[in-house]
XYZ file of C-alpha atoms in Angstrom:
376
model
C 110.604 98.635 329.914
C 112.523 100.085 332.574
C 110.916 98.624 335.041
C 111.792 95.207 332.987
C 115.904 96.182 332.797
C 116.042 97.000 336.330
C 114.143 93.711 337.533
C 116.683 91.854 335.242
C 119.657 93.480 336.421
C 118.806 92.171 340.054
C 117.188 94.701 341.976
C 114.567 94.865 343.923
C 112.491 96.823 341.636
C 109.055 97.807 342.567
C 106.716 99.282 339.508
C 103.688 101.563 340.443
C 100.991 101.992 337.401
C 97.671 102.817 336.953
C 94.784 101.876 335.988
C 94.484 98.131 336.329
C 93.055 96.285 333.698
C 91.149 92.901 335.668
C 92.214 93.698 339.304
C 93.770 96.745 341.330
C 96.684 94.316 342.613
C 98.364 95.193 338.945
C 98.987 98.622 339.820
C 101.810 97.425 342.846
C 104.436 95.101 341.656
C 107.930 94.031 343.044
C 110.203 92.384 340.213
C 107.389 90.560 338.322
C 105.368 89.900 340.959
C 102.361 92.184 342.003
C 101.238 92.138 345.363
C 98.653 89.576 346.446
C 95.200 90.409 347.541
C 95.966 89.496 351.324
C 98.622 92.215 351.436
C 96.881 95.099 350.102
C 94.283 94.482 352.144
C 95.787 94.788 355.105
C 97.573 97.863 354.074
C 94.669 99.744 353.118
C 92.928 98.983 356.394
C 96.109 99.978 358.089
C 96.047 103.279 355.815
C 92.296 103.814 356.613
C 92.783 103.231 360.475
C 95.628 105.625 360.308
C 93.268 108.209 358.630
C 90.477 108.054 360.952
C 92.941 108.855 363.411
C 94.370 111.993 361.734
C 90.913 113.311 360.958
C 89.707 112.896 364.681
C 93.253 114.811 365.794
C 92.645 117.474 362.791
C 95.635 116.448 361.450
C 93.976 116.043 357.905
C 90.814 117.732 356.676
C 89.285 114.195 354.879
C 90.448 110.649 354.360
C 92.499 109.471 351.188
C 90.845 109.460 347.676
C 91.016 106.043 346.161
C 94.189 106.985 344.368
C 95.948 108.571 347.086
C 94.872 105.043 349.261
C 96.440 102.989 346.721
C 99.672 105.027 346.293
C 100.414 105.295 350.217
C 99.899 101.451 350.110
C 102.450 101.003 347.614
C 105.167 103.455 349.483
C 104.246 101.357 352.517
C 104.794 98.185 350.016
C 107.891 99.052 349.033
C 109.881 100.053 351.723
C 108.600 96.804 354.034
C 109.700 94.567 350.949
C 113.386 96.646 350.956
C 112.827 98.233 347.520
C 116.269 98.798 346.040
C 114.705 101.480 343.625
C 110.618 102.101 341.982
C 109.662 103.424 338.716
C 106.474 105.459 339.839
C 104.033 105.933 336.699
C 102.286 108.990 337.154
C 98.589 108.773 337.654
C 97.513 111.950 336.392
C 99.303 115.619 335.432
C 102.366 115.670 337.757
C 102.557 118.633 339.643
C 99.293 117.838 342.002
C 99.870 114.249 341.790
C 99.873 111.841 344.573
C 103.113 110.169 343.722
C 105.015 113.366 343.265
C 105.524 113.598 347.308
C 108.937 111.638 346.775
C 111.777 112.934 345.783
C 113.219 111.113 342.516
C 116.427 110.125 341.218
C 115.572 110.752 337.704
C 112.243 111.982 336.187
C 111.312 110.890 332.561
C 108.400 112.514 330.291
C 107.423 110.789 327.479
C 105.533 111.817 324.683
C 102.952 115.036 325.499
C 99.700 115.173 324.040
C 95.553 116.446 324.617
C 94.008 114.632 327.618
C 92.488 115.256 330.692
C 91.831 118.751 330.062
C 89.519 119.407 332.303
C 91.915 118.544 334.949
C 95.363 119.963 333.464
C 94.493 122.660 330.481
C 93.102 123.042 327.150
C 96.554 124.313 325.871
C 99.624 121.851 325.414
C 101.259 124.660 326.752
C 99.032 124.492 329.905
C 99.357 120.025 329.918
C 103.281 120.463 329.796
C 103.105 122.813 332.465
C 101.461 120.309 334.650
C 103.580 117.741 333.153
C 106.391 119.454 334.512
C 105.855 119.092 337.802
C 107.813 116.060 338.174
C 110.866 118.024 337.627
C 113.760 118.901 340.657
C 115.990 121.343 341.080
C 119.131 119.537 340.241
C 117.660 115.853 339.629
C 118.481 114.546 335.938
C 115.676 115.121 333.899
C 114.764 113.340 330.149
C 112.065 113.832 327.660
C 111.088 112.206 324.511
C 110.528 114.292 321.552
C 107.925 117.244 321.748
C 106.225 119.168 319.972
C 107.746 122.985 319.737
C 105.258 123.817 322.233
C 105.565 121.359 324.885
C 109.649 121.026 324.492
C 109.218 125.019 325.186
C 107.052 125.102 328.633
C 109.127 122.275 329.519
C 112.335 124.269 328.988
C 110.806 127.077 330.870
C 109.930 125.130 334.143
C 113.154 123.170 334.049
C 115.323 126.577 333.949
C 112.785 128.383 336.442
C 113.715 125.790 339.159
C 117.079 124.502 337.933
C 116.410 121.101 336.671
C 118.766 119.811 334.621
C 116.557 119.097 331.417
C 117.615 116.961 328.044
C 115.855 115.394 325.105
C 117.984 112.274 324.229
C 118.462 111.657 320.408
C 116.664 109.736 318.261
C 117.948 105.957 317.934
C 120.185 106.146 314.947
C 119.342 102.916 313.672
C 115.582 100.773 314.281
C 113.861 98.356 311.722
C 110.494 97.072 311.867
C 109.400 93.477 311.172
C 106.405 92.317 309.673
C 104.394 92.010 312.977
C 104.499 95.618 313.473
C 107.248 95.440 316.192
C 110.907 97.453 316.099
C 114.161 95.646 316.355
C 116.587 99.064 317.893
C 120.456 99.639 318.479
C 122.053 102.415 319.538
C 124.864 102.723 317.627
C 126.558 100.533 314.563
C 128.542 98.349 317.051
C 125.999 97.897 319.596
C 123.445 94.316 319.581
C 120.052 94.773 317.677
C 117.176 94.782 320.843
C 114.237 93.505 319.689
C 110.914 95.570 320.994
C 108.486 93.175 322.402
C 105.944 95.718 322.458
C 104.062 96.997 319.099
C 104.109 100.266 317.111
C 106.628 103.007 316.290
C 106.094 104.473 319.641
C 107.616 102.078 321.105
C 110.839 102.988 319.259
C 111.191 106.393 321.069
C 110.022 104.941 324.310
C 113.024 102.724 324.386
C 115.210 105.745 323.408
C 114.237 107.493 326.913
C 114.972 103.888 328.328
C 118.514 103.264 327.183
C 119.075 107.054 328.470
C 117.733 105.939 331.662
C 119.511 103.227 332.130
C 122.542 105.139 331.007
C 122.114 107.472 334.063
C 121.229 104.890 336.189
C 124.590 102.974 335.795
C 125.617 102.828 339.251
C 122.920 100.725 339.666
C 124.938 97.880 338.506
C 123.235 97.794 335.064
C 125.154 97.321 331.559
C 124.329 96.235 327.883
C 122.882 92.795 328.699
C 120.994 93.222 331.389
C 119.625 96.893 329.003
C 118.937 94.066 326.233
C 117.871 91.060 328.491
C 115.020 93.635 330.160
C 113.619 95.064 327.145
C 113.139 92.253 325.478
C 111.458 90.198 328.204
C 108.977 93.149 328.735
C 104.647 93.002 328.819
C 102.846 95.734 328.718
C 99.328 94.066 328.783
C 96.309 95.890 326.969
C 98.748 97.884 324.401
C 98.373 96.636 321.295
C 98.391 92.918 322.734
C 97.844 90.099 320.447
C 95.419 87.720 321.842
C 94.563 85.670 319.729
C 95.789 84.632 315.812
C 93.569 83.697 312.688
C 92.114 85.571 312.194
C 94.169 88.165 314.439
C 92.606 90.384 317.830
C 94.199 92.964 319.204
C 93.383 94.464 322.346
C 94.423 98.627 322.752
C 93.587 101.223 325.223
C 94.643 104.123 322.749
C 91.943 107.203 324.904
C 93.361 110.310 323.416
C 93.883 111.086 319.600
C 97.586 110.612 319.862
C 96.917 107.238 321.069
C 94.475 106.894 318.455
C 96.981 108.034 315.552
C 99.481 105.268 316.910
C 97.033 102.603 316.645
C 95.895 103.834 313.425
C 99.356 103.607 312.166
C 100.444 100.073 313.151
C 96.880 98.854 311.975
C 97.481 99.836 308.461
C 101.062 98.753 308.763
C 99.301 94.857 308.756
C 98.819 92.776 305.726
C 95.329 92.133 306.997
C 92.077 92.055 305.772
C 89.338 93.109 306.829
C 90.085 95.394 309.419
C 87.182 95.340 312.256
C 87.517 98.096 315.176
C 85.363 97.582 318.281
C 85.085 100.744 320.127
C 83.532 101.953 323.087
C 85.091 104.916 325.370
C 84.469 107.751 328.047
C 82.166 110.517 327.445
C 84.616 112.701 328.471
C 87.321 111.968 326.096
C 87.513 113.660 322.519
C 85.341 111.492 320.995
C 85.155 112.908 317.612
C 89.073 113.115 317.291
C 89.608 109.700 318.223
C 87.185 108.696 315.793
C 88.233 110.658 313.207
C 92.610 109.313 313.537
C 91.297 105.679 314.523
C 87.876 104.920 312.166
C 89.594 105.245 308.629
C 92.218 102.464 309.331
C 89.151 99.850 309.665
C 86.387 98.432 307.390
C 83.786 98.389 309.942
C 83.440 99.520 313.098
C 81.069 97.971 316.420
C 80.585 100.017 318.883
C 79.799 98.817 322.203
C 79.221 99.663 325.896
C 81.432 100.246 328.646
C 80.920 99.264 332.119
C 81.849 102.291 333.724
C 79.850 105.580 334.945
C 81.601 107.938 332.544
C 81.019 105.878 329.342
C 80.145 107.389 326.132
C 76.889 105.176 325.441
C 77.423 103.519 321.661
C 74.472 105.426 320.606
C 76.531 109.016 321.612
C 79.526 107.682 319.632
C 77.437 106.955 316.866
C 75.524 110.500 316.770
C 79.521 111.796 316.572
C 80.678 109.695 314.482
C 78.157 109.749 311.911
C 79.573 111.124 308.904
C 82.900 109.550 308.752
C 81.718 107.052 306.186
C 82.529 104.137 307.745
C 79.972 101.406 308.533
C 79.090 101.153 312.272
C 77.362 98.841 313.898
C 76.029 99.166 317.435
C 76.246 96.330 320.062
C 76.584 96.886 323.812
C 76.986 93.378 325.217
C 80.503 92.857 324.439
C 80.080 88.780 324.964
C 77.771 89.055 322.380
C 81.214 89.819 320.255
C 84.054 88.292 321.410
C 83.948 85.211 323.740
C 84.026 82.518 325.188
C 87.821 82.960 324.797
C 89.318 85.260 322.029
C 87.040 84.399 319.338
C 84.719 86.360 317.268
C 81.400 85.761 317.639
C 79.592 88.662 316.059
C 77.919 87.187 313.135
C 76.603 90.665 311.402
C 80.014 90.920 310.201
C 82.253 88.091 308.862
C 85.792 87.851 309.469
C 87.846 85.013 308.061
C 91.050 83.867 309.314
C 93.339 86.451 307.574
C 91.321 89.512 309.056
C 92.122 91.603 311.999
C 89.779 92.709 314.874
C 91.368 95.713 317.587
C 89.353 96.113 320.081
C 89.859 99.532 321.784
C 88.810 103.277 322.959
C 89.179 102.984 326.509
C 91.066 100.360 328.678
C 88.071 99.736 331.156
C 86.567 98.267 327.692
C 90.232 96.190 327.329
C 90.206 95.015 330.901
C 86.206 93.362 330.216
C 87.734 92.376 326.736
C 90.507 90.423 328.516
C 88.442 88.865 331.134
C 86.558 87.124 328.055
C 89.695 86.361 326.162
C 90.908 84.696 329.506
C 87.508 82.651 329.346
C 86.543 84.534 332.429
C 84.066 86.614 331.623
């Protein structure tokens, strides 16, 4: 959304995200543009040419990781396309991040919840901490709404280097349609925005936003470009409608707050039945996932997903076992959806007014969306 205001406004804006869904040239985009194959390719064998170099001078002890690769391209992107300013998406954590080398303007932290623990802490305590580590002595600093927990480590690190921390407000007034999306205003007198992008999330997601773009004024954005970019947003493979009648959505909820959301703005539809096909990583919390997403469907299909650190359906299905609701097990996903965004999976029936969410894991929404793109 940010990303979206900023691009509208006039800037140069570059946008670094991760993971891709189809191809890596997602993750690197200047206004709405990413960059093209030809590009990136050249960068990364200027960035691996450049490491070879270092290693053989001792300069560095090994070459890149594939994330680290990626993010030095898109620095390199940026500044030889004159970025006027980026919104860096953090890939993992924050504190031992690759794209916390820079030194922001602003750093934003949206909601906090359980995931990668083996990387950043059991504890959201320990997460936060991590978290945190986007923070600068005297840069602005914004977070959504935490938990007592995670608002209190945050409060901690902020004060222990002197970041000036806030937690913007609530949006005084929102209203949600019948689609499951949020129409949002600030204030009595201000223009309704209408949230392109689904769920009540969303809502407190575009409260960081307008504080953002509040702090960011000097940037030459105002209250129609704010409203023009926000409404004009995508944010592919987030509760995405792909297809109508009977409805699929496409989610990569991988963490039981994620799974809660979805949850939520299922059972906010006047649809019936619900169908949920699932497949995730092995190292995700499988059995909380299941047990905030499963109830909100009539049936769920599990299914495989490409990927060395998938959960195979048979795993899910040992967890999952006792949360009385049917599953089904099929691990060709084109033996569900496809060709295009159309059911396909006869053991289960699902007329025009039903809904299907397919979801778990957004390696298993990047395959879905090859299919729904009659590509796969």
């Amino acid at each position: 959304m940010l990303h979206s205001v900023l691009t509208s406004t006039g800037l140069n804006a570059g946008l670094y995200t991760s993971p891709h869904l189809v191809d890596v040239t997602e993750r690197i985009r200047m206004k709405n543009s990413d960059i093209d194959h030809a590009a990136l390719s050249a960068l990364l064998d200027e960035i691996e040419d450049a490491s070879e170099a270092l290693l053989r001078a001792g300069e560095i002890e090994r070459q890149p990781t594939y994330f680290e690769a990626v993010t030095i391209a898109a620095f390199l992107y940026f500044k030889r396309s004159r970025c006027d300013i980026a919104v860096l998406e953090v890939g993992m954590g924050g504190r031992f991040d690759a794209t916390n080398v820079v030194d922001p303007i602003l750093s934003v932290i949206t909601s906090i919840s359980h995931d990668h623990e083996d990387y950043l802490g059991s504890s959201l305590a320990e997460i936060a901490s991590e978290k945190a580590g986007i923070m600068r002595a005297g840069i602005p600093a914004i977070s959504a709404e935490q938990s007592a927990e995670v608002a209190g480590e945050l409060r901690r690190q902020a004060a222990a280097i002197g970041a000036p921390l806030e937690f913007p407000p609530p949006l005084p007034e929102c209203a949600c349609g019948p689609d499951g999306r949020y129409s949002v205003r600030a204030d009595a007198s201000a223009p309704w925005i209408g949230l392109p992008l689904a769920g009540a999330h969303q809502v407190s997601n575009a409260a960081l936003v307008l504080d953002a773009c509040r702090r960011l004024g000097a940037f030459g954005i105002n209250s129609s470009t704010v409203r023009a970019g926000i409404e004009s947003c995508s944010w592919p493979g987030r509760l995405e409608l792909v297809a109508r009648a009977p409805d699929i959505y496409l989610d990569g909820c991988h963490n039981p707050a994620g799974a809660a959301t979805a949850a939520t703005f299922t059972k906010s539809l006047d649809r019936s039945p619900r169908v949920l096909v699932f497949g995730c990583m092995k190292d995700k919390k499988i059995r909380m996932i299941a047990e905030a997403l499963f109830p909100a469907f009539d049936a769920v299909v599990l299914t495989a997903v490409r990927n060395p650190r998938a959960a195979p359906p048979e795993m899910i299905e040992e967890i999952t076992r006792d949360l009385a609701v049917p599953c089904s097990i099929e691990p060709d996903l084109p033996r569900i959806i496809g060709p295009g965004p159309t059911w396909r999976y006869q053991q289960i029936a699902v007329p025009p007014g039903g809904l299907i969410m397919i979801s778990g894991s957004l390696y298993l929404v990047g395959a879905a969306k090859l299919i729904a793109a009659g590509a796969g």
